C-alpha angles and dihedrals in degrees: 000000000000090000094059096081096047090047091049091049091048090052089049093051093043091057095065094101107023123129156123140169124254136093135303114261129202088020113178121199112220120216115250092239097046115115113246129216092197134005132178124179091186092058099031092236136133134167118198114234091234091068088100092236130112128219111235099166142021130187115181108171123104090348137005121262120171122182116201139175141196093198097270106033131046134213136193123202116194130179111200134168122274103250099114129055123240093254090054093051091049090051093049092051095046089048093054096041090069122204104013138141117237112230100177133005119181134149096274102023143045128186129190143165128208120243091230121122090254097045119212118206118215122192118186122193120191124199127166146190133180095286108027144034112215119212119191115187125189122195125190144146110268091230087060097040102099091048092048100043091087093053090048090052089048093057091051091052090052096053119098127195108198 
């Protein structure tokens, strides 16, 4: 568990230059009367409050970085410019992650786990519209992953890219 925070910080730093053009996949439309955990018109992003996650940090300067937690897992949501393609973003993230085993690598997602004794699982989901590339990263201990997966999917379902 002590490796989660450094891994989250690394991913946050690695996202500084990540991007591509395309369209947003898995877009959800939130109801107008739904309570929001987070909303940014500038970045075209909103998260409904009933996602089961709590916002623990927000940086909204040159780019958007949100840090959320559900108590046992962490998520970082970033909105960055669209300069790099998804494959370049994934390559940079893997390079910085070090010695990891890739679990899944598809067009809009990459998942990997560390090879340490206490394994950490990282799932990264990529979406894009004309203005921004959205990177949603989940970090959890491998032993808790199966229990946490539904909460991760729930958060993805409660994110709207406007």
